[in-house]
XYZ file of C-alpha atoms in Angstrom:
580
model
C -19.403 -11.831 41.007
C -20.742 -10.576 37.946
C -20.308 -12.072 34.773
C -17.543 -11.130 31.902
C -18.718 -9.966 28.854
C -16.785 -11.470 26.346
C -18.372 -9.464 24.083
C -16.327 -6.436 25.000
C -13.091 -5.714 23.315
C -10.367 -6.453 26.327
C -7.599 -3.462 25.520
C -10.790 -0.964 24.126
C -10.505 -0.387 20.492
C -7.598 0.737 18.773
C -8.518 4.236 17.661
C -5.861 5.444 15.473
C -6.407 2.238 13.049
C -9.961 2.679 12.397
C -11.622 5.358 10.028
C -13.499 7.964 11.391
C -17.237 7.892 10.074
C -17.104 3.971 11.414
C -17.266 5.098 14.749
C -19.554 8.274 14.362
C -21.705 10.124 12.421
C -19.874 13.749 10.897
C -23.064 15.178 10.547
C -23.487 15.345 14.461
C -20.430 16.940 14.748
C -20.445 20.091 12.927
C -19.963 18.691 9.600
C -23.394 19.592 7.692
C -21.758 19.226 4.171
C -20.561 16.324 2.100
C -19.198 15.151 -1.051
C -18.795 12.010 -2.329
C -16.391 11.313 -4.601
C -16.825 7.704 -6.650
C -13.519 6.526 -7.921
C -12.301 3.861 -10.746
C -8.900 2.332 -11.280
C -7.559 1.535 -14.294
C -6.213 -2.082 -13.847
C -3.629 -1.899 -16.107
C -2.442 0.507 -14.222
C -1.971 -0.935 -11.016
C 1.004 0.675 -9.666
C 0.250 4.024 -10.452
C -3.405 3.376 -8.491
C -1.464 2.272 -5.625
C 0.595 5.103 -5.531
C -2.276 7.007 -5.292
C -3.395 5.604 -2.127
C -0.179 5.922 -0.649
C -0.071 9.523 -0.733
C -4.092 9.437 -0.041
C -3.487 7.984 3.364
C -1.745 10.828 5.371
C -5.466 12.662 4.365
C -7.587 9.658 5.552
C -8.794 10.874 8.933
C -8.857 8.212 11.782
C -11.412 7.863 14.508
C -9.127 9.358 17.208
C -10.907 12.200 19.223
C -10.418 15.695 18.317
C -11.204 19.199 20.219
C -15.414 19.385 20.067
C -16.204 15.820 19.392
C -19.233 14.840 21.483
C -17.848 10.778 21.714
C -14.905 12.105 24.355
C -15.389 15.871 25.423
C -12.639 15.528 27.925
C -9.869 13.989 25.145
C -7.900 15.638 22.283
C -5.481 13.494 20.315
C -5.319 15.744 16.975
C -6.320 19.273 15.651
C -9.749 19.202 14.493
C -10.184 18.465 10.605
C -11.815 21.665 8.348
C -12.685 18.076 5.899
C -12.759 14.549 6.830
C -11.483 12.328 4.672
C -12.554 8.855 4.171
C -11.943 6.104 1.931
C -14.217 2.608 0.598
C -13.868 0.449 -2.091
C -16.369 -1.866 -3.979
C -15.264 -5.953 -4.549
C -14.513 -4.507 -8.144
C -12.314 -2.071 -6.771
C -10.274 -4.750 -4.625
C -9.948 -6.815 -7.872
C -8.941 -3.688 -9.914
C -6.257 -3.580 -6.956
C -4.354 -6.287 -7.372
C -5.616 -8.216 -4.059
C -5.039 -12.272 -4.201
C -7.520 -14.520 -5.075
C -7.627 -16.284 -1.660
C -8.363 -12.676 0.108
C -10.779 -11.865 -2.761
C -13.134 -15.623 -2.440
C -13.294 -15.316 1.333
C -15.250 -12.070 0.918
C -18.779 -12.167 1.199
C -21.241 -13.377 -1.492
C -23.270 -10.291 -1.024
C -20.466 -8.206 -1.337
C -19.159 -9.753 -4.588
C -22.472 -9.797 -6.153
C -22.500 -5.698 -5.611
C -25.523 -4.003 -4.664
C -27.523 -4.104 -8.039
C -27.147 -7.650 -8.741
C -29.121 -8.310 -5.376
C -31.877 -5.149 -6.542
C -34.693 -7.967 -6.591
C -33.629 -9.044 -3.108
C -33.995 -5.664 -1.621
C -37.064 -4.470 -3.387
C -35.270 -1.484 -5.330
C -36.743 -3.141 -8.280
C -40.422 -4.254 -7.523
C -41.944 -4.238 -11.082
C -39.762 -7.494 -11.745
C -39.772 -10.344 -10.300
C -38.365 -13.027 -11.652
C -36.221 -13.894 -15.253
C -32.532 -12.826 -16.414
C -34.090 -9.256 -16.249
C -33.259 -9.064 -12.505
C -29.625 -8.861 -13.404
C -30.135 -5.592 -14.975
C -29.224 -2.454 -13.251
C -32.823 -0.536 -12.580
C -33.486 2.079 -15.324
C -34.456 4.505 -12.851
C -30.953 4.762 -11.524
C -28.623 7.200 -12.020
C -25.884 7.035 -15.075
C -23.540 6.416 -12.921
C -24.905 3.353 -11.368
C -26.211 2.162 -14.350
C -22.804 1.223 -15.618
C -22.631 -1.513 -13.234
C -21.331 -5.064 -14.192
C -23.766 -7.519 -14.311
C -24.556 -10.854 -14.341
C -25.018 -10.702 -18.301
C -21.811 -8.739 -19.320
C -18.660 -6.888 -18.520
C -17.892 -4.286 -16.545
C -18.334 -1.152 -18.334
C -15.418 1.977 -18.158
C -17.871 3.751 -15.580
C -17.488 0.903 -12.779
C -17.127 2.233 -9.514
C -14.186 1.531 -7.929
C -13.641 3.860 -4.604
C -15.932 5.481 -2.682
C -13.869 8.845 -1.251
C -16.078 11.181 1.148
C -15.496 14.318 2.262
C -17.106 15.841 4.762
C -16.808 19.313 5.997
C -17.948 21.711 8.855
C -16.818 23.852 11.181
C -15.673 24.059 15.181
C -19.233 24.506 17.177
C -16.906 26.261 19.802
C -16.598 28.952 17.367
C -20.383 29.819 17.117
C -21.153 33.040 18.914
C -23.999 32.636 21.374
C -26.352 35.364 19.256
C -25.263 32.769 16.349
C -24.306 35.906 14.268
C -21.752 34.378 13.043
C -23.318 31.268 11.710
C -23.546 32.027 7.774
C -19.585 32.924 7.355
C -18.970 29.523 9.483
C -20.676 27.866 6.714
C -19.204 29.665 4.098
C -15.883 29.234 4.961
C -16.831 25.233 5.665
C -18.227 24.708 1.885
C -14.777 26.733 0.826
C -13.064 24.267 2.901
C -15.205 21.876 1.191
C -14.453 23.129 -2.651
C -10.726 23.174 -1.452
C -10.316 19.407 -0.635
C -12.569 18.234 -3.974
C -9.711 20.412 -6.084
C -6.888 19.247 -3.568
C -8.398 15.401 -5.346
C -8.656 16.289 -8.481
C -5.795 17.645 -9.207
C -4.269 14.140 -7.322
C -6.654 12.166 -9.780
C -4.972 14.046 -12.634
C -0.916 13.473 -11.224
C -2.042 9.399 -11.987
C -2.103 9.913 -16.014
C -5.547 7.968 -15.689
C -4.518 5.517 -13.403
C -7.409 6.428 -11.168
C -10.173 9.022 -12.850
C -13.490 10.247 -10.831
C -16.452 8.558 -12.723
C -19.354 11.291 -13.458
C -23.293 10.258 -13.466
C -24.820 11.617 -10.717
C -28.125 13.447 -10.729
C -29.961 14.651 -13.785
C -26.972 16.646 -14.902
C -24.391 13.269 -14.660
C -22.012 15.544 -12.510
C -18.701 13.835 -11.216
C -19.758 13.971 -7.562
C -22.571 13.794 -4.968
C -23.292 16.485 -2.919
C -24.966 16.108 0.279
C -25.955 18.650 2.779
C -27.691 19.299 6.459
C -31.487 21.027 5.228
C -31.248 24.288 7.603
C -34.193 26.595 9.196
C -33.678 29.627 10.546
C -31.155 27.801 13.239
C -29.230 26.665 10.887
C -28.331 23.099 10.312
C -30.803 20.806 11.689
C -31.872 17.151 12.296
C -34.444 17.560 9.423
C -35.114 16.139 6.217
C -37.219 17.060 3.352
C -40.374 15.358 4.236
C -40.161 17.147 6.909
C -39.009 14.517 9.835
C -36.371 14.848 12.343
C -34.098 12.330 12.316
C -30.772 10.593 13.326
C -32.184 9.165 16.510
C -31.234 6.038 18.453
C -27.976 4.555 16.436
C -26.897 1.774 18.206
C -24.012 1.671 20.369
C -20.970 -0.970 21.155
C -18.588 -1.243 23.318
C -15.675 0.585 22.765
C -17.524 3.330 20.146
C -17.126 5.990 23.573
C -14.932 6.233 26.985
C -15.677 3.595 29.938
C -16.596 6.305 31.568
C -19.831 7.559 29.588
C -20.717 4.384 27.296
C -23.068 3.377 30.280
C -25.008 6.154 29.674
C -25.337 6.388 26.009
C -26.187 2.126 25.592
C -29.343 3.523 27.407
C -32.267 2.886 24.743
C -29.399 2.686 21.865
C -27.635 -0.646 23.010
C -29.192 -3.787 23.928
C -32.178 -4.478 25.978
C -31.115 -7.702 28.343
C -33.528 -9.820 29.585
C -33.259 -7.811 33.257
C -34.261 -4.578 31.145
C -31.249 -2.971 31.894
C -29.379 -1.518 29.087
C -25.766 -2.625 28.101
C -23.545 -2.223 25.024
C -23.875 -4.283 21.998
C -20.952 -6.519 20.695
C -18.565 -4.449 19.096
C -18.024 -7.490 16.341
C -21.531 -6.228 14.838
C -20.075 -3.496 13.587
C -16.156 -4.097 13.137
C -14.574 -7.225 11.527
C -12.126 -9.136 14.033
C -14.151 -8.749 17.321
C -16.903 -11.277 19.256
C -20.343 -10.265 18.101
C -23.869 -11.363 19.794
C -23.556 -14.702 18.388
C -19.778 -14.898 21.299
C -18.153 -15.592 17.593
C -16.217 -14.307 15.508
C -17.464 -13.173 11.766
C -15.506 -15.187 9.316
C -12.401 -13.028 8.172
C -10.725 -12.711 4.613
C -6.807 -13.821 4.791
C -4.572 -12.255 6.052
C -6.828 -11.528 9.381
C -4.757 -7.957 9.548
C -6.469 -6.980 6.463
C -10.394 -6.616 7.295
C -9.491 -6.259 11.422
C -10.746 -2.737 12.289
C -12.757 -2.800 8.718
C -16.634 -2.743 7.689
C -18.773 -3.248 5.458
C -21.318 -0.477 4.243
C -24.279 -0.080 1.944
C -24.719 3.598 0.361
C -27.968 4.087 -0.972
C -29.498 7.305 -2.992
C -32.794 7.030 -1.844
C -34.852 9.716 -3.984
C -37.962 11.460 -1.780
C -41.033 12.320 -3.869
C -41.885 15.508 -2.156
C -45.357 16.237 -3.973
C -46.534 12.477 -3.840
C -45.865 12.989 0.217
C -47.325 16.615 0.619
C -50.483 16.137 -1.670
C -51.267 11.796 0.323
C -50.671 13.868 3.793
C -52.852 16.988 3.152
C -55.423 14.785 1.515
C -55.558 11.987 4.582
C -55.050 14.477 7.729
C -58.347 15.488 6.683
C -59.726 12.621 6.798
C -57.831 11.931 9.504
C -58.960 15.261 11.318
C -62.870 13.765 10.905
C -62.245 10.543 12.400
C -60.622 11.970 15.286
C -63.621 14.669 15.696
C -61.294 17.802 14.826
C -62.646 20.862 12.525
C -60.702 19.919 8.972
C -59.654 23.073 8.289
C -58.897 24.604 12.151
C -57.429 21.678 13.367
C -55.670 20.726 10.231
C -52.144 21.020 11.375
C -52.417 19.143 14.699
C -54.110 16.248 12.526
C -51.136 16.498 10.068
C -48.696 16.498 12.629
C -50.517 13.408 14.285
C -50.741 11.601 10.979
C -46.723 12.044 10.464
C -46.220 10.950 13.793
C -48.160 7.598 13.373
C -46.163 6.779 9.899
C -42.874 7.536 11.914
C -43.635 6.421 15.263
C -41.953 9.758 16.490
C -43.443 13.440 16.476
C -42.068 15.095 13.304
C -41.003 18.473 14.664
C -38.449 17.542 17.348
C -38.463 13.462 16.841
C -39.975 12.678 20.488
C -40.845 9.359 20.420
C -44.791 8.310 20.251
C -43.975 5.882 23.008
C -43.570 8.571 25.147
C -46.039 11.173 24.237
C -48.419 9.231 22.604
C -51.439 11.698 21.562
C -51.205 15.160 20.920
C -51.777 16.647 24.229
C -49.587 14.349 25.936
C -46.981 15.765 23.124
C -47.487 19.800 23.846
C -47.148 18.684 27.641
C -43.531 16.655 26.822
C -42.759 20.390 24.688
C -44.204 22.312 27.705
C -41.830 20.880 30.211
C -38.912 20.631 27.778
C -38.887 24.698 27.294
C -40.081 25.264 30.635
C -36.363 23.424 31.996
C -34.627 25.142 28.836
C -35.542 28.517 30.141
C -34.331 28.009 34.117
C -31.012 26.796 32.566
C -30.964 30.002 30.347
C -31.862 31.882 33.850
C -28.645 29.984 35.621
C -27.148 28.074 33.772
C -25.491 26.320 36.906
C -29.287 25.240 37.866
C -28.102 21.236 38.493
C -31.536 20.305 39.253
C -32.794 21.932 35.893
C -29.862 20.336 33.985
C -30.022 16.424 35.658
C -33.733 17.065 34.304
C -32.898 18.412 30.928
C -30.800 15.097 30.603
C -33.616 13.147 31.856
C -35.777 14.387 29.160
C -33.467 13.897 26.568
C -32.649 10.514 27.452
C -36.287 9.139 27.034
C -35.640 10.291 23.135
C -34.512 7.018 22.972
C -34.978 5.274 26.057
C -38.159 3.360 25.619
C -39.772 -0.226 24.531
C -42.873 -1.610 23.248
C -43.553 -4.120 25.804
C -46.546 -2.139 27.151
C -47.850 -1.234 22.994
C -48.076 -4.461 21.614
C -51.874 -3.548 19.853
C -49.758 -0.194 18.578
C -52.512 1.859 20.510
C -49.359 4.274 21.034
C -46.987 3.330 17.990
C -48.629 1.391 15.286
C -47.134 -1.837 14.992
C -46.528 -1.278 11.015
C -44.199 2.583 11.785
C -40.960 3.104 10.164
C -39.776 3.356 13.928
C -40.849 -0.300 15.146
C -39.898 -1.646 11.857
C -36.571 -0.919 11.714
C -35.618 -0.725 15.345
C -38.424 -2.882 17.053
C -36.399 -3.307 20.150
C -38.554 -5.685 22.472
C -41.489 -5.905 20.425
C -40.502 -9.407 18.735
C -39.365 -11.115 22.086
C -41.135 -14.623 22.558
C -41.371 -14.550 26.229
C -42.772 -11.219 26.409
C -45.190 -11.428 29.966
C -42.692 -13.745 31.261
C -40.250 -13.971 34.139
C -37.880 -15.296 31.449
C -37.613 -12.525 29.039
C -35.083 -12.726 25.934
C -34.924 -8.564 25.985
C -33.691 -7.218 22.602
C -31.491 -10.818 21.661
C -33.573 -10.935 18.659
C -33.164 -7.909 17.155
C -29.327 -7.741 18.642
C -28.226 -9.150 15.577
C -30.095 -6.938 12.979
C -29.173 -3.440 14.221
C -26.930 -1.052 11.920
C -25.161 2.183 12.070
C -26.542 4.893 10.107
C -24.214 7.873 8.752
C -25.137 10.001 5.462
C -27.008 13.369 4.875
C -30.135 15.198 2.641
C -29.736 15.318 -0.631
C -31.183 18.337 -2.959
C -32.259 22.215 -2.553
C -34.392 22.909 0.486
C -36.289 25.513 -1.071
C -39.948 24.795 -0.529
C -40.859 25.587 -4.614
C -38.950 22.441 -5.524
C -41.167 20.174 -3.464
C -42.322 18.032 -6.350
C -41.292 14.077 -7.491
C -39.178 15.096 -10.039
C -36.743 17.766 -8.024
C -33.869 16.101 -7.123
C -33.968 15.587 -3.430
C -33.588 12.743 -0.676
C -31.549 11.431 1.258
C -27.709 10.014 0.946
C -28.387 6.832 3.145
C -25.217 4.430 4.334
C -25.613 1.542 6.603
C -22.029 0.037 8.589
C -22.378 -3.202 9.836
C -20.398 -6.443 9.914
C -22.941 -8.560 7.487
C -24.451 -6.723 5.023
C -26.881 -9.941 4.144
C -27.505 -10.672 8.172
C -28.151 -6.853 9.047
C -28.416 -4.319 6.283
C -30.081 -7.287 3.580
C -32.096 -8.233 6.679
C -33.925 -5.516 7.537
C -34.632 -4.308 4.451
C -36.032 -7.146 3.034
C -37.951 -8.820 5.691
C -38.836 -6.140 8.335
C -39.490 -3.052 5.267
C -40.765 -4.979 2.421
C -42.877 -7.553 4.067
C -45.215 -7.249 6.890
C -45.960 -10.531 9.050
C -43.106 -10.202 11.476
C -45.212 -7.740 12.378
C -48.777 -9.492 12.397
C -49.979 -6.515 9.210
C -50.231 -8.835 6.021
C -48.965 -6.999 3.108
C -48.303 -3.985 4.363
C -44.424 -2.731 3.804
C -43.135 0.259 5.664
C -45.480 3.364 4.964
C -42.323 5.211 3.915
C -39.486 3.474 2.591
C -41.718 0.215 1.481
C -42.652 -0.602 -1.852
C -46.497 0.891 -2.426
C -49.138 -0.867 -4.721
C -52.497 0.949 -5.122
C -53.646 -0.699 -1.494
C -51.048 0.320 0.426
C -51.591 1.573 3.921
C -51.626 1.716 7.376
C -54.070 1.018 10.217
C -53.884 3.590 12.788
C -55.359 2.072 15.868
C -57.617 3.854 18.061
C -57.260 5.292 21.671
C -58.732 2.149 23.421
C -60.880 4.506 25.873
C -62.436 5.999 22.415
C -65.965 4.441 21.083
C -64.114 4.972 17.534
C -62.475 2.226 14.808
C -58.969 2.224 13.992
C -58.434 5.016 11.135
C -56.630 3.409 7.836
C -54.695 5.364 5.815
C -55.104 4.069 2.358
C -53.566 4.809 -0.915
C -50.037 5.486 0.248
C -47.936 6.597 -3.414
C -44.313 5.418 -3.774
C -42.575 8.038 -1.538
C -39.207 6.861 -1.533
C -37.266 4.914 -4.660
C -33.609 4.219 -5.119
C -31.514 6.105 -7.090
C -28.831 3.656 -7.226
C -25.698 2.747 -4.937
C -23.287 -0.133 -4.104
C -21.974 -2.449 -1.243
C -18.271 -1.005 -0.328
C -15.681 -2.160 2.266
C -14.710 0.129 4.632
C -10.687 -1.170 5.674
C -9.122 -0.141 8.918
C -5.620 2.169 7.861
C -3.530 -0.648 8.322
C -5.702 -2.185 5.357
C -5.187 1.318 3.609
C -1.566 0.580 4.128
C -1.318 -2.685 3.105
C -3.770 -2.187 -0.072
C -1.340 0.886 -0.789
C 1.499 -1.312 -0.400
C 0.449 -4.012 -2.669
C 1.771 -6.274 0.781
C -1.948 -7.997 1.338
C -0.138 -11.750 1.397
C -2.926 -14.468 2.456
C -0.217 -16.828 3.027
């Protein structure tokens, strides 16, 4: 008899009570546009804030399946929405609210601190390091963020109170196969988008000031955050502005899709158990009020109903230096080119392409994973056989054999592990990919009968929602265009997971056996930053380093919000959250 998994929700999850980008990302459902909408309440005016929310929450949009979303393609509970709505608030903002003190202390520390308070923690301010100055807000932030309270005096009338996104798009059903149709589905999705922002202002107005949208954003302080999909000549894509696709391998839990198909997608995005199968993870890493990893359950704020069905989430602006990246990359694929015994200037792109692929640990163009198609013509093979089982099904599209292999192929996207890489000969061991995500590559029994699988990186894994940031056009690729991406991590401990991650596995390099060396793109970059490339171990040649890495990503600001469940919304609404 196998054993239970008490790490499974017993009655699935309650669908209807949890907000909708918790569960999955918008951007992978027709939804390449978003707006976000930062939010602060008066606090003397309490009552009209709260009566606010209570006509807000009809608009909040749940995580119950609609017509074209990929989580249940055989279930429809409600119309598709032309804008999702959904709705966050900072510690400030639960204070601002009216919540008791006893719900308010039992939050966590990280959480109360805010996001900027704990900027020397994560690394978003490496040019100080120690003194009252790490209370300070980075200069380098946006206006907006740069109003946050700190540890050396009070909140300031720009405090950010709410987080409110809106995210729009369009029915892929609609699409016509010749895609004609494409640009007036996007126009009419960023007129659905303009619609909603007006539908909140005018709401924000009805308050008389008892909630106002706080402006700051960007160069031009506007009142709002725009984020966007960067599209080709497809349209929207997986892309962003370096030049990477991305929005691979997001972990999965039980109950985030149906019994019948969550089998299938935990493959390479759940947990790797110690029998290298594949299973869920605990759906308590990612929503307060269920078992996590640990078989426990993450200490709740009173009442439990409150934060059941709730999250935590870090949004993060995280500029992109576009000429920094394009000048470093041009410069070192030709050096790169030279080691490898390619013509500089002929074989220039396929050394480029390799060189992004080693700082990844996935092939830029399409995101297939170095673990699979390690060099580059084990990668045009992988492309080869991909198009070659694209154009049978195109032929017949009931072809099963050519379909069970187009899944096949897609699954090893994400089904892989670095047990057989340890030396990085495929992935470096110092790639964005294994940094973040380094499945098996830190288990202690590795070579072992007794393997722990993924249990040590179980416990660090978040979900990742958010968009690009910034025009796409290929004239404003410099550091000082305003472009990047609109990051947000979900998870159950922001200091456990989110905190985690990016201070030990981005910023700091031994967990990984490579010194000093952060992450070669989202780490912090002295003058000696790099990366060893190892070489192919049948080659006579010595691993290539890329040195001199510039600063290619930097924070542009953010906050640590709470995500509640609607019968949170309803409560916080109500002014009815009663610890006692």
């Amino acid at each position: 008899m196998s054993p239970v998994d008490i790490t499974a929700p017993r009655r699935g999850l309650n669908l209807a009570d949890i907000q909708g980008n918790v569960l999955l990302p918008y951007g992978k459902q027709g939804f390449p546009y978003a707006r976000y909408v930062f939010l602060r309440v008066d606090p003397r005016k309490e009552e009209g804030a709260r009566k606010f929310l209570t006509l807000l929450l009809p608009k909040i949009t749940s995580a119950l399946p609609w017509d074209s979303k990929i989580a249940f393609p055989d279930e429809v509970l409600e119309p598709r929405p032309a804008v999702a709505w959904n709705l966050a608030f900072t510690f400030r903002g639960l204070y601002a609210l009216g919540l008791p003190t006893t719900t308010l202390r039992a939050m966590p520390a990280e959480f109360i601190d805010g996001m900027a308070a704990r900027a020397h923690i994560l690394g978003d301010r490496p040019e100080r390091d120690r003194g009252e100055e790490q209370a300070a807000v980075p200069p380098h932030w946006d206006a907006i963020w740069r109003h946050a309270a700190t540890r050396t005096g009070e909140p300031s009338t720009g405090q950010v109170h709410m987080l409110l996104s809106l995210n729009a798009g369009f029915d892929p059903k609609r699409l016509a196969p010749d895609r004609a149709n494409l640009s007036s589905l996007l126009a009419e999705a960023r007129a659905s988008l303009e619609a909603a922002y007006a539908d909140l202002v005018s709401r924000c107005e009805a308050t008389g000031g008892a909630v106002q949208i706080v402006p700051g954003h960007g160069p031009e302080r506007l009142p709002y955050q725009d984020a966007a999909a960067v599209c080709d000549a497809n349209g929207p894509s997986k892309r962003e502005h370096f030049g990477f696709a991305d929005g691979f391998g997001d972990p999965v839990f039980h109950g985030q899709y149906p019994a019948g198909v969550i089998a299938e997608r935990a493959i390479g995005q759940g947990k790797l158990k110690p029998d290298q199968t594949w299973a869920p993870l605990a759906t308590g890493e990612f929503l307060l009020g269920y078992v996590d990893e640990a078989q426990e359950i993450p200490g709740q704020t009173y009442p439990f109903e409150f934060t059941r069905n709730g999250t935590f989430m870090a949004y993060r602006k995280l500029h992109e230096n576009l000429g920094a990246f394009d000048r470093w990359v041009e410069t070192t694929a030709r050096a790169f080119a030279r080691h490898l015994g390619l013509d500089p200037d002929a074989d220039l792109p396929r050394a480029r392409q390799t060189l992004m692929a080693k700082l990844a640990g996935r092939w830029p163009d399409d995101g297939v994973p170095l673990s699979v198609a390690p060099t580059w013509d084990a990668y045009q093979a992988f492309r080869q056989r991909e198009a070659a089982v694209e154009a049978r099904l195109k032929a017949d599209p009931d072809d099963r054999a050519a379909a069970e292999e187009k899944a096949a192929i897609r699954r090893q996207y994400v089904d892989f592990t670095f047990a057989d890489d340890l030396a990085g000969h495929k992935c470096p061991v110092a790639a964005h990919l294994r940094r973040v995500n380094p499945r098996d590559a830190l288990d202690p029994k590795l070579g072992t009968r007794d393997r722990m699988g993924s249990a040590l990186n179980n416990r660090r894994r978040i979900l990742r929602r958010g968009l690009p940031y910034g025009g796409p056009d290929n004239a404003m690729r410099d550091d000082a265009g305003e472009h990047g991406i609109i990051f947000m991590a979900i998870c159950a401990s922001l200091f456990r997971q989110f905190e985690f991650v990016q201070q030990q596995w981005l910023q700091y390099g031994l967990d990984f056996n490579v010194g000093n060396d952060t992450c070669p793109l989202l780490g912090n970059h002295g003058p000696d930053a790099k990366i060893v490339i190892p070489a192919d171990p049948g080659s006579d040649r010595p691993p290539f380093i890329a040195a001199r890495i510039p600063q290619l990503v930097e924070v542009r600001g953010g906050d640590y919000f709470f995500i509640p469940s609607l019968t949170g919304l309803r409560m916080l609404a109500l002014g009815i959250v009663d610890p006692t």
